[in-house]
Coordinates of C-alpha atoms in Angstrom, one line a residue:
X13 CA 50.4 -58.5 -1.4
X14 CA 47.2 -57.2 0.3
X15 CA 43.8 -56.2 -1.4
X16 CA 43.9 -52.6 -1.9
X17 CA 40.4 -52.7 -2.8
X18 CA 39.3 -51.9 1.0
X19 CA 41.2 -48.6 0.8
X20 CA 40.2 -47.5 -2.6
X21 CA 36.7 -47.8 -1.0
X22 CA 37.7 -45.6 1.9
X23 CA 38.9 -43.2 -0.1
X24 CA 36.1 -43.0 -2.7
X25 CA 33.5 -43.0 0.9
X26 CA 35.7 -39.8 2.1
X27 CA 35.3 -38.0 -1.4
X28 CA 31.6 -39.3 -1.8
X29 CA 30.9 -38.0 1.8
X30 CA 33.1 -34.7 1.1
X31 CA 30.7 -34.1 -2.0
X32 CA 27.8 -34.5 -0.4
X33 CA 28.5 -32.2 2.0
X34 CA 29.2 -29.6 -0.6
X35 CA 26.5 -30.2 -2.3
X36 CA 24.0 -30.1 0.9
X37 CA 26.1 -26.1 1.7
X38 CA 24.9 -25.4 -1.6
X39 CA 21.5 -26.4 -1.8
X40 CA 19.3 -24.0 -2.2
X41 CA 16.6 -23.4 0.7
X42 CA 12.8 -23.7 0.7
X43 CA 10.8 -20.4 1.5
X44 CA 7.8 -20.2 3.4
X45 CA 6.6 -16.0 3.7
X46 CA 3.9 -15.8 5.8
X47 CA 1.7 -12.9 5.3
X48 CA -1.0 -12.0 8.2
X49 CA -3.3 -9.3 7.0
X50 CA -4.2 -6.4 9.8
X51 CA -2.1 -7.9 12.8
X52 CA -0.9 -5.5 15.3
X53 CA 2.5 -5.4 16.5
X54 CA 1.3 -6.3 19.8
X55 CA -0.7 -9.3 18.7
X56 CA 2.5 -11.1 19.5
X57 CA 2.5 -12.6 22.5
X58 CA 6.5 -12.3 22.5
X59 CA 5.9 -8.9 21.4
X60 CA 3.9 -7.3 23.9
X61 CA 3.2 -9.8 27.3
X62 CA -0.7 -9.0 27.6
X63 CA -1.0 -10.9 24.3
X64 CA -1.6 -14.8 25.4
X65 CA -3.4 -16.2 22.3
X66 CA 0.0 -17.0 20.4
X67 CA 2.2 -19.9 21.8
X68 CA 3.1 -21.3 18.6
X69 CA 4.6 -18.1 16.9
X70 CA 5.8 -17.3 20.6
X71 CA 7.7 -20.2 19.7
X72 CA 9.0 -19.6 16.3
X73 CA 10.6 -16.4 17.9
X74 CA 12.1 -18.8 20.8
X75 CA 13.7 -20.5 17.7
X76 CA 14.3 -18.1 15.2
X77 CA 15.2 -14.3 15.1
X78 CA 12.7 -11.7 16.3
X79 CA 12.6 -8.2 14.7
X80 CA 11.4 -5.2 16.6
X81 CA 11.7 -2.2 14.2
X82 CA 10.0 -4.1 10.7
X83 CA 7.8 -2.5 8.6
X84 CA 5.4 -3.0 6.2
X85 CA 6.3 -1.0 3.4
X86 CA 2.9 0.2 2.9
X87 CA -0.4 0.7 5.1
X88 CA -2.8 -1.0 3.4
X89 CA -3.2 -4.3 1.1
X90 CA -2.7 -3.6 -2.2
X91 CA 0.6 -1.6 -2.3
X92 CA 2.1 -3.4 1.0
X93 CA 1.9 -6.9 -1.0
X94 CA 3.3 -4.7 -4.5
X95 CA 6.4 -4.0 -2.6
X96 CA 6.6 -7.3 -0.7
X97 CA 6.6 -9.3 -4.1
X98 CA 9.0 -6.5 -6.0
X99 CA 11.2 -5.2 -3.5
X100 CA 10.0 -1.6 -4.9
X101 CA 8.0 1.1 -3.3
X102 CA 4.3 2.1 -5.0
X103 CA 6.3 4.9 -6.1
X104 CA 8.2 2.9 -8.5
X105 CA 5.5 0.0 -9.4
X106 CA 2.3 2.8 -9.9
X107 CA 0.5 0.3 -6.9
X108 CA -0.3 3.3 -4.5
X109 CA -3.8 2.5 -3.0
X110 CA -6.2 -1.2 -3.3
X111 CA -7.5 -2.2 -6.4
X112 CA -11.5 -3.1 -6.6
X113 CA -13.5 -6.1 -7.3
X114 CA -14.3 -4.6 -11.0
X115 CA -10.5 -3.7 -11.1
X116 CA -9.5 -4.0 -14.7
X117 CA -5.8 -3.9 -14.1
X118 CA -3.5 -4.7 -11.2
X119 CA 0.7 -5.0 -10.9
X120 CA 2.1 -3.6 -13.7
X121 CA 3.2 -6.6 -15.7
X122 CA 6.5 -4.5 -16.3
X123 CA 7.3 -5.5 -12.6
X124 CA 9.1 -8.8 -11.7
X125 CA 7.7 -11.0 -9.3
X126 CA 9.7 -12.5 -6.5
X127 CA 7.9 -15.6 -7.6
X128 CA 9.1 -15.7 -11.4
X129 CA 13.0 -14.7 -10.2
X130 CA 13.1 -17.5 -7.8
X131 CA 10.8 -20.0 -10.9
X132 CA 13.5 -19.0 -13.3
X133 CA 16.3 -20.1 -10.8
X134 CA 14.8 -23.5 -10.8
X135 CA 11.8 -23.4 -7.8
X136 CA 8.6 -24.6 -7.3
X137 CA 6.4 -21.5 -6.3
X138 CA 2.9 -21.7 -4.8
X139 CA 0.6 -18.7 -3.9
X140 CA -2.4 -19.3 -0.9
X141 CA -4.7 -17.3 0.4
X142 CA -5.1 -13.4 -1.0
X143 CA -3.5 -12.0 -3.7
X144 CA -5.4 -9.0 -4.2
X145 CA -2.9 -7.5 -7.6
X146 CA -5.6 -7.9 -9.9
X147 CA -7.4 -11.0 -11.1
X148 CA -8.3 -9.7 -14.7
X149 CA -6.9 -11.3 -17.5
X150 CA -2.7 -11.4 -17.0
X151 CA -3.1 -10.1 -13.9
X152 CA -4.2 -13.2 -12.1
X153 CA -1.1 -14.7 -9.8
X154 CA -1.1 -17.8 -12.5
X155 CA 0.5 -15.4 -14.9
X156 CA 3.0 -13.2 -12.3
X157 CA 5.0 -17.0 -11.8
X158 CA 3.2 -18.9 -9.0
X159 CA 2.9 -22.1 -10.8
X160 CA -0.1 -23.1 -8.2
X161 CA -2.4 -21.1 -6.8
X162 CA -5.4 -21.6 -4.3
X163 CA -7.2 -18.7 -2.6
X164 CA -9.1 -15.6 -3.2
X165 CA -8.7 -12.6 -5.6
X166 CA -8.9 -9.4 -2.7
X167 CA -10.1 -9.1 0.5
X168 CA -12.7 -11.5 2.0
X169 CA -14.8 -8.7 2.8
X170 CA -15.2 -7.5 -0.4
X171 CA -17.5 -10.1 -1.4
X172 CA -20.8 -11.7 0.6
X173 CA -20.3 -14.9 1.5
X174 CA -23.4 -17.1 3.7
X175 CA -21.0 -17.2 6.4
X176 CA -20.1 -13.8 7.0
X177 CA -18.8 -13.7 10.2
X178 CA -18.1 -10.7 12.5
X179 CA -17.9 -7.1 11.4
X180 CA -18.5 -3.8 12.1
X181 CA -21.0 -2.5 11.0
X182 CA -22.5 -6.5 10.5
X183 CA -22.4 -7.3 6.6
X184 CA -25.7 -9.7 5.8
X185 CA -25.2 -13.2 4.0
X186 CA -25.3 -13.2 0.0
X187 CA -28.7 -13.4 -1.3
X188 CA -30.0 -16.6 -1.8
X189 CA -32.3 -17.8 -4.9
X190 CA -35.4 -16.0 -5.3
X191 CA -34.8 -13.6 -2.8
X192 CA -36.3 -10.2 -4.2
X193 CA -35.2 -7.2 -1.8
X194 CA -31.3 -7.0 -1.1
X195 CA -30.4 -4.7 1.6
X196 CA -28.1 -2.3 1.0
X197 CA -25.1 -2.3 4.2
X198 CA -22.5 0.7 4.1
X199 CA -19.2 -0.8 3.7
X200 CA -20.5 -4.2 2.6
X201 CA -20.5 -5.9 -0.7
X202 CA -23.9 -7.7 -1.4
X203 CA -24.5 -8.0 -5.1
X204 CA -21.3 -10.4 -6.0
X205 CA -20.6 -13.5 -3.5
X206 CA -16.7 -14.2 -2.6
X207 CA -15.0 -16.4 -5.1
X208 CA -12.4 -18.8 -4.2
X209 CA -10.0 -20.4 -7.1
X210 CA -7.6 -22.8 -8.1
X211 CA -5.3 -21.1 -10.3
X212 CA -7.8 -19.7 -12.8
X213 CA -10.5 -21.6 -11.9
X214 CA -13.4 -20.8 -9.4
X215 CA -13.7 -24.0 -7.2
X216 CA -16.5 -22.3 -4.7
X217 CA -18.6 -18.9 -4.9
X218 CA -19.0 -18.0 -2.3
X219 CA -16.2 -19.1 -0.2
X220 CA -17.0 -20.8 3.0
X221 CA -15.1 -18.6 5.6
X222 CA -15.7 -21.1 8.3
X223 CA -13.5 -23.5 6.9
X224 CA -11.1 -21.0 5.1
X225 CA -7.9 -21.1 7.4
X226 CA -8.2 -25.1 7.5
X227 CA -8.7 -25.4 3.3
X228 CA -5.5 -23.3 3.2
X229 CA -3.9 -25.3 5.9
X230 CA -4.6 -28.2 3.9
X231 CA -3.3 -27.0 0.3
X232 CA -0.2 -25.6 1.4
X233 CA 0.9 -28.9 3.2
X234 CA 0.0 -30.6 0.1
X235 CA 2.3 -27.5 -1.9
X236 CA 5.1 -28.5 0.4
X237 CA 4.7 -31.8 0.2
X238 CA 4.6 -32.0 -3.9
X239 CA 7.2 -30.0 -3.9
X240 CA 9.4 -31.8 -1.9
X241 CA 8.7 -35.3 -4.1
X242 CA 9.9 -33.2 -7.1
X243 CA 13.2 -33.0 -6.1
X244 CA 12.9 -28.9 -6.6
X245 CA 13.2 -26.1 -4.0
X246 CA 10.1 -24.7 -3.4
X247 CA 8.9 -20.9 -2.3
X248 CA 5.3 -20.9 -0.5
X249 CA 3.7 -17.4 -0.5
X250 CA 1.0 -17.9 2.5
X251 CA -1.3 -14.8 2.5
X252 CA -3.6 -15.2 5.5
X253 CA -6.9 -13.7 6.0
X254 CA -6.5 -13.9 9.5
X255 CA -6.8 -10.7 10.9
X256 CA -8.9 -8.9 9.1
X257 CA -12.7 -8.6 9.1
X258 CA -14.5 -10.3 8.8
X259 CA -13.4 -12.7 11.6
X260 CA -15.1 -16.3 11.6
X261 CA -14.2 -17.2 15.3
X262 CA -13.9 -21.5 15.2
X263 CA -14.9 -23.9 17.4
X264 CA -12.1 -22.9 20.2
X265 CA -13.3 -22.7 23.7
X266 CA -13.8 -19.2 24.8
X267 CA -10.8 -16.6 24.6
X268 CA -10.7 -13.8 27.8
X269 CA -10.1 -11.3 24.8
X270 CA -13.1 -12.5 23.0
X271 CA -14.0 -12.6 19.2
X272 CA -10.3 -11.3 18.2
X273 CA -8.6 -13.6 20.3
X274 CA -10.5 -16.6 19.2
X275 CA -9.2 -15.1 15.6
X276 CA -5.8 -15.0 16.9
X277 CA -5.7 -18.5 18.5
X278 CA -6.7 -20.0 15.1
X279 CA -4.1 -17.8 12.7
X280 CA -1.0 -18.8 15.5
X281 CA -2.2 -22.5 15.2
X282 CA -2.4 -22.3 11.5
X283 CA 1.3 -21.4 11.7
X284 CA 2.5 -23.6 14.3
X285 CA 0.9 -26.5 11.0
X286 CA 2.9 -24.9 8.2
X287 CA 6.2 -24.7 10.8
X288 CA 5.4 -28.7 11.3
X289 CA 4.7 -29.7 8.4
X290 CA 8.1 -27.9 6.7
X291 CA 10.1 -29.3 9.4
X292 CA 8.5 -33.0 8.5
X293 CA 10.4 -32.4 5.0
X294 CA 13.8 -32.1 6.5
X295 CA 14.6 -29.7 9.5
X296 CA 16.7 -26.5 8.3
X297 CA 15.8 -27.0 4.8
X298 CA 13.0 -24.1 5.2
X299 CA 13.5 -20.6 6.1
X300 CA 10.5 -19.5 7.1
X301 CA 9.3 -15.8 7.6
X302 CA 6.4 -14.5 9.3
X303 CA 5.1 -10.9 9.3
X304 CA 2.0 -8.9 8.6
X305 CA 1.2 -6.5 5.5
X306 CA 0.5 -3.3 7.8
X307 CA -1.1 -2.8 11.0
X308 CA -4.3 -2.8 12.6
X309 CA -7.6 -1.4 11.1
X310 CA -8.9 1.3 14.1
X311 CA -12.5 2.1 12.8
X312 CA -13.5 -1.8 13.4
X313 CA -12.9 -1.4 17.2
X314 CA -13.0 -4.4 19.2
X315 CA -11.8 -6.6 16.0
X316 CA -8.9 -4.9 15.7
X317 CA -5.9 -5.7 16.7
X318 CA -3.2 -4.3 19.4
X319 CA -0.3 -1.9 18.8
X320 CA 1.5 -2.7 21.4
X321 CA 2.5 0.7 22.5
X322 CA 2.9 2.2 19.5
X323 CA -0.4 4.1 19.5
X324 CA 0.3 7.5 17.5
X325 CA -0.6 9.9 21.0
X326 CA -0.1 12.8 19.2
X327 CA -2.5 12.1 16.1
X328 CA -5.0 10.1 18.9
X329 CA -5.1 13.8 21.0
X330 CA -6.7 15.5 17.5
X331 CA -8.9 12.5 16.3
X332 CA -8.6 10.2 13.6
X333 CA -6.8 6.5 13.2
X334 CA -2.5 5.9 13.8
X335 CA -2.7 2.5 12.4
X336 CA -3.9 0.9 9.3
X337 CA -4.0 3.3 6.1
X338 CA -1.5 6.0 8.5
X339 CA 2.0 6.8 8.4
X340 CA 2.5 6.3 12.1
X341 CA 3.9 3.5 13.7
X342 CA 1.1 1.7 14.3
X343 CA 0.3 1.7 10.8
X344 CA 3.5 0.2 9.4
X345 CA 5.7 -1.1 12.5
X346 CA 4.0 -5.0 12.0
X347 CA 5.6 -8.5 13.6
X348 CA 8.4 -10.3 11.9
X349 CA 10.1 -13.7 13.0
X350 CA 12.4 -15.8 11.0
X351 CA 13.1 -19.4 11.3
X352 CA 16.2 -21.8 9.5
X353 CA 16.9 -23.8 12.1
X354 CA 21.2 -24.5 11.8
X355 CA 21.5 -21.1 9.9
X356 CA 19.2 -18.5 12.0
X357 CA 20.1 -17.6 15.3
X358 CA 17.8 -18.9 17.9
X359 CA 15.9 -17.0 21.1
X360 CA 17.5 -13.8 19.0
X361 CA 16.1 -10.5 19.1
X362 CA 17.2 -7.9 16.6
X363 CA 16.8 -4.3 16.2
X364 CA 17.7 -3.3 13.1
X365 CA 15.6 -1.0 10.5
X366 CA 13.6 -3.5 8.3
X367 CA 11.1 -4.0 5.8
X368 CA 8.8 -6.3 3.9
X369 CA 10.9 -4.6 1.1
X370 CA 13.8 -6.4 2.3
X371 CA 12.2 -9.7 1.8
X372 CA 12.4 -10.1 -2.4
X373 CA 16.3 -9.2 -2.3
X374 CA 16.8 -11.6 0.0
X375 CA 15.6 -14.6 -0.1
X376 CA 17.0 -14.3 -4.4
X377 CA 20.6 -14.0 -3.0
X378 CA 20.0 -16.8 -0.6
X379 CA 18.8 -18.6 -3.5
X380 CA 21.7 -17.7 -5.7
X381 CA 19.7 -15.5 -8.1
X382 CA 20.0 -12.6 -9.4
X383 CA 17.8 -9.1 -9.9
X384 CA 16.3 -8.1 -12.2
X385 CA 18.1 -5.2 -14.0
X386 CA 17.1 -1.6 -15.5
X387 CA 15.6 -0.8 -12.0
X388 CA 16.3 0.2 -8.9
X389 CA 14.9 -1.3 -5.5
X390 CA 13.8 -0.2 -2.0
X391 CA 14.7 -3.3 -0.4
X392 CA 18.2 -4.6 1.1
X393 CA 19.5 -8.0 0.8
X394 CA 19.4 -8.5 4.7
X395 CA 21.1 -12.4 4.8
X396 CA 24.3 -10.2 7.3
X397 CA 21.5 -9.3 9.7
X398 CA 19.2 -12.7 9.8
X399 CA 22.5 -14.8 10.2
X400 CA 23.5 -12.4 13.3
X401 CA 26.6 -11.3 11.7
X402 CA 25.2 -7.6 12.0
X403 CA 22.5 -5.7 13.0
X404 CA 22.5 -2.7 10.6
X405 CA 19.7 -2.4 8.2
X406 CA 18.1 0.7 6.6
X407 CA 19.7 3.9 7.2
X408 CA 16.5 6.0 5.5
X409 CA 13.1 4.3 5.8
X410 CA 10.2 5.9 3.3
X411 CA 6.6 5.6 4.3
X412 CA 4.0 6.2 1.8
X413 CA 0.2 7.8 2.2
X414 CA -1.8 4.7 2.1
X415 CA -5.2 6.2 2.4
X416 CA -4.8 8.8 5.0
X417 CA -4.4 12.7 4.3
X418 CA -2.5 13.6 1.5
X419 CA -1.9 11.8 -2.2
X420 CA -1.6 7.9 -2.5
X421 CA 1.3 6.5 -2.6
X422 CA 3.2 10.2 -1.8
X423 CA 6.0 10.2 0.7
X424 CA 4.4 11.4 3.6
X425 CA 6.9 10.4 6.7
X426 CA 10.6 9.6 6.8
X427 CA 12.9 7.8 9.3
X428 CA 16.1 8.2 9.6
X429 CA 18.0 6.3 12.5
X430 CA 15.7 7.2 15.6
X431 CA 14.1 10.3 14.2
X432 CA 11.1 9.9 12.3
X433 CA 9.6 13.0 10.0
X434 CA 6.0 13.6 9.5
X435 CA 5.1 15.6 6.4
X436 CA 1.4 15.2 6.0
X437 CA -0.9 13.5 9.3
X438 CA -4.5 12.7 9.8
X439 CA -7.5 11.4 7.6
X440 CA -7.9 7.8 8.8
X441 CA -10.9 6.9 10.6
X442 CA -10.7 5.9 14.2
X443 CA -13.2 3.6 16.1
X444 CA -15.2 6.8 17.2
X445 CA -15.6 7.6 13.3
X446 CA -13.3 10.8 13.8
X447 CA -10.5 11.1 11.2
X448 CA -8.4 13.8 12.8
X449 CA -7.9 17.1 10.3
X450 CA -5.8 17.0 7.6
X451 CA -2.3 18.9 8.1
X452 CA 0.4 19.1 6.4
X453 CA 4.0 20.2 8.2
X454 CA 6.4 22.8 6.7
X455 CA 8.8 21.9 8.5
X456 CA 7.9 18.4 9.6
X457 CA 7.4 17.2 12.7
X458 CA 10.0 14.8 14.0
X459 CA 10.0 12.7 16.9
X460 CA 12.6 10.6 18.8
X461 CA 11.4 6.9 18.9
X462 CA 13.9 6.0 21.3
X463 CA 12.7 8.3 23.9
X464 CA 9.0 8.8 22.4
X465 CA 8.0 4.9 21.2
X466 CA 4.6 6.0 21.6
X467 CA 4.8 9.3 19.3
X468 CA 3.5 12.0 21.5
X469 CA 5.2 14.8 21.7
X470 CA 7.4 16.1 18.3
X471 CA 10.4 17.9 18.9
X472 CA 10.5 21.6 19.8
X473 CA 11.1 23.3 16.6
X474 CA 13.9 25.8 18.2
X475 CA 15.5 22.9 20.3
X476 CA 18.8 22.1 19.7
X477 CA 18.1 18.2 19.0
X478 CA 15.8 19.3 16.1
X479 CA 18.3 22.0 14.2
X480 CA 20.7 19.4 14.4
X481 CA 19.0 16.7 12.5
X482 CA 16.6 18.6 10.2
X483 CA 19.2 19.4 7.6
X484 CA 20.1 15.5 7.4
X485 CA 16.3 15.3 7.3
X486 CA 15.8 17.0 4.6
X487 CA 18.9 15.8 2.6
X488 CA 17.5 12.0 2.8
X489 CA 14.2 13.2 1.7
X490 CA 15.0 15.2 -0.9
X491 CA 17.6 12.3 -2.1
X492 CA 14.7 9.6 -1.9
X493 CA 12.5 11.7 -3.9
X494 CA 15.1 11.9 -6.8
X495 CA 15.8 8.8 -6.7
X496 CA 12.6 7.7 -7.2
X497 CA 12.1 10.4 -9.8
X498 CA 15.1 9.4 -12.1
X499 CA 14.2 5.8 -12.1
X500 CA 12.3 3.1 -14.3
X501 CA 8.7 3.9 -12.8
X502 CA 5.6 2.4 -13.9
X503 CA 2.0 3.2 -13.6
X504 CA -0.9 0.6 -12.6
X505 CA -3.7 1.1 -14.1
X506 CA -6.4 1.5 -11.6
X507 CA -9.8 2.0 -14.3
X508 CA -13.1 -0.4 -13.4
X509 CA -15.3 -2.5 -15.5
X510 CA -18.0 -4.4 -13.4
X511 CA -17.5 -7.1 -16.7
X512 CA -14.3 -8.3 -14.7
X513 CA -16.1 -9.5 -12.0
X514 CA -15.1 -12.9 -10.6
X515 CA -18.4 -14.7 -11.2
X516 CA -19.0 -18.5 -12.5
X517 CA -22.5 -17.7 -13.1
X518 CA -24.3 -14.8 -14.5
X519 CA -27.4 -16.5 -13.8
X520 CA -27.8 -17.0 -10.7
X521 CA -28.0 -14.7 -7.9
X522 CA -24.5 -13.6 -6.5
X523 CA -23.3 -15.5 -9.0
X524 CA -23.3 -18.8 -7.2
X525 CA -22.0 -21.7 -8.3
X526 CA -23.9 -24.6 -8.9
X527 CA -22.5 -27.0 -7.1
X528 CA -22.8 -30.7 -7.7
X529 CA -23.8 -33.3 -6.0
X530 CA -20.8 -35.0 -3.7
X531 CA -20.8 -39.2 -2.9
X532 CA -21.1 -38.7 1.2
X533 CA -18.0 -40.7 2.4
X534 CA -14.9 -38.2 2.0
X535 CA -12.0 -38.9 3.4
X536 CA -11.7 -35.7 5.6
X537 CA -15.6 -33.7 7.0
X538 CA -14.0 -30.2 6.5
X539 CA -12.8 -30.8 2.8
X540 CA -15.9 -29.3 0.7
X541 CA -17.1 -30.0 -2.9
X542 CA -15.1 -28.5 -5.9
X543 CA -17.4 -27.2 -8.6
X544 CA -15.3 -25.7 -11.3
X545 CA -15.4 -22.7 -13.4
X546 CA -13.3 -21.4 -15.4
X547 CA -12.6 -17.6 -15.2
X548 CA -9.9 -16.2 -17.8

């Protein structure tokens, strides 16, 4: 009788090998969202062909799935990165305009995080770079379900630093000891220095913007790589402070397209790192998703970024910004790639309807969560479309005031297929310092982005085109403003006491740190000193 033992083992390697398989299809995926702050639609060199400062994400789109008509769900920082992390317009969440540095609240801590849906479903979760959702008290992202955190609190411009790099007008570097007369800049923050943390504690004030983009290059590989030894899925929220001002232009040789480009060069490199360091972990493990939290800022000129051709010609003929803070496209349309390599199309470009509102649903069904209940969200779970099993998205797109005419957070244009509605336009500052009237449209203008990408001329009122979708229009808008109405709304609260200041010391002037004394041999020159603080 022969040794059935060399079948049994055949037969247990089949099942053992079936299993693993199953359990591979099943495991859940690693997030990277990659958030630039400012970028232009047309600082994507796969986006618009006079860009030539981006071959690394020019390469992520070569690999992944591009997106033509995504949006920011907001037009400036604070209520674009609300709705990115909820899935819910300002609307709902109260976050309608930026909080301060004295800021005493932030998101409503009613609101669910993307972080603590996808933490409660058994992932690592890391926050780098800005956060700016409050840093007071419960506030801070170490309570909203990041269980690591490393960057700043707002905006880098809303603190000095002694490297303040370039901006328009020019901010001066932070006081230094002794130093009796401070100057007093428009637009530039000179009595508190720019804190950087780790989790809650400040490990430099002020931050060192020269080596900024590297320090976050550095924690969020060792994120990833921590991560991975756990054994956990991990989701790594990478808020960039490339592009916005101030830009600290590195060592690169000279770009044709100057200070910005040099920026640009440096945030597409920092991405090409965090694409090659995730693929070291295990190719197609990561899904990866870049895009920007609304578009360009006009009024700093030259260090702003491109629209590509959405430039807002009608608004542009009467003054006044169509980018950051506006409702035009140049405001909101921003780049988006995504990258799974084995699950994502490659060399794909889309154009379906999207948002950054999109992202929190999801990447939790990809995960195998679930939403949080009792409220309702903006965003769509979008898997059909990234997978290239369709390419429907939003039917009705909302776009809030952001700092522009009207009231914050207000629904001030509507798209609807390839008709977009203007209620309310102008009050954003162009490079010129114009801001264009403030006008609000009874009935709105609407314009046909498939013939007019560049928003010129609104459709004639008595044409035929315009009766026919103005009741539709006005059905959707009416409809979204109900439904917004009826549901579980918050409010943030948006009151100031300078006594929240990030500061780890009162007593000296900016509140610098003190920083101690380092042994000279470190292991890597652009690693810097850690003095620690801690700030509750």
């Amino acid at each position: 009788m022969r040794n059935p033992w060399p079948w049994a083992v055949l037969v247990l390697s089949v099942v053992l090998v079936g299993f693993l398989a199953t359990c591979e299809a099943h495991r859940q995926p690693n997030f990277i969202v990659i958030l630039a702050d400012d970028v232009g639609w047309g600082d994507l060199g796969a986006n618009w062909a006079e860009t030539k400062e981006t071959p690394h994400l020019d390469e992520l789109a070569a690999e992944g799935t591009r997106f033509v008509d995504f949006h920011s769900a907001a037009s400036t920082c604070s209520p674009s990165r609300a709705s990115l992390l909820t899935g819910r317009l300002g609307a709902r969440t109260g976050v309608t305009h930026n909080f301060a540095v004295t800021s005493v609240g932030g998101l409503p801590l009613n609101e669910t995080t993307l972080a603590e849906v996808l933490r409660e479903a058994g992932y690592s979760t890391g926050a780098i770079g800005k956060w700016h959702l409050g840093h007071h008290g419960r506030h801070h992202p170490s309570f909203r379900g990041f269980d690591y955190f490393f960057g700043i609190p707002y905006s880098h411009d809303m603190g000095c630093t002694d490297t303040p790099g370039y901006n328009l007008p020019p901010c001066p570097p932070c006081p230094q000891h002794g130093t009796a007369a401070r100057v007093a800049r428009r637009d530039c923050y000179t009595e508190v220095a720019l804190p950087l943390f780790e989790n809650v504690t400040i490990v430099q004030q002020p931050a060192n913007l020269s080596s900024l983009a590297a320090r976050y290059a550095q924690e969020a590989a060792r994120f990833i790589q921590r991560a991975s030894d756990s054994g956990r899925p991990f989701f790594l929220y990478l808020a960039l402070a490339h592009m916005h001002v101030p830009l600290e232009v590195p060592s690169l040789p000279p770009s044709a397209s100057g200070i910005y480009g040099a920026a640009l060069s440096e945030m597409d490199a920092l991405v090409g790192w965090i694409k090659q360091v995730a693929d070291s972990q295990g190719k197609g493990s990561t899904l990866l998703w870049f895009t920007g939290d609304n578009g360009p800022w006009a009024q700093k000129c030259e260090l702003a970024g491109r629209l590509g051709p959405f430039v807002g010609a009608w608004q542009r003929q009467r003054g006044g910004s169509s980018a950051k803070q506006t409702t035009w496209e140049g405001g909101h349309r921003v780049p988006a790639l995504v990258y799974w390599p084995g699950h994502i199309p490659a060399n794909r470009t889309s154009s379906a309807l999207l948002s950054t509102l999109d992202i929190f649903p999801t990447l939790v069904a990809l995960a195998g969560a679930s939403l949080p209940l009792n409220r309702r969200f903006d965003g769509l779970d979008v898997s059909p479309v990234l997978f290239g099993w369709s390419d429907v998205g939003h039917k009705v797109l909302l776009h809030p005031n952001s700092g522009a005419a009207g009231k914050y957070g207000e629904i001030e244009a509507l798209r609807l297929a390839q008709y977009k509605a203007f209620y309310t336009t102008g009050g954003a500052m162009a490079c010129d310092g114009s801001t264009g009237p403030a006008e609000h449209h009874h009935p709105p203008l609407i314009f046909n982005l498939d013939r007019d990408t560049q928003e010129q001329e609104p459709l004639d009122v008595a044409s035929r085109e315009y009766q026919a979708v103005l009741p539709a229009i006005s059905r959707a808008y009416t409809q979204a403003l109900e439904g917004i109405m009826t549901d579980n709304i918050t409010a943030a609260d948006y009151s100031k006491d300078p006594a929240v200041t990030p500061c780890c010391s009162r007593q000296h002037v900016a509140c610098r740190c003190q920083v101690p004394r380092v042994h000279p041999a470190m292991p890597d020159h652009r690693q810097e000193p850690r003095a620690r603080w801690l700030c509750l």
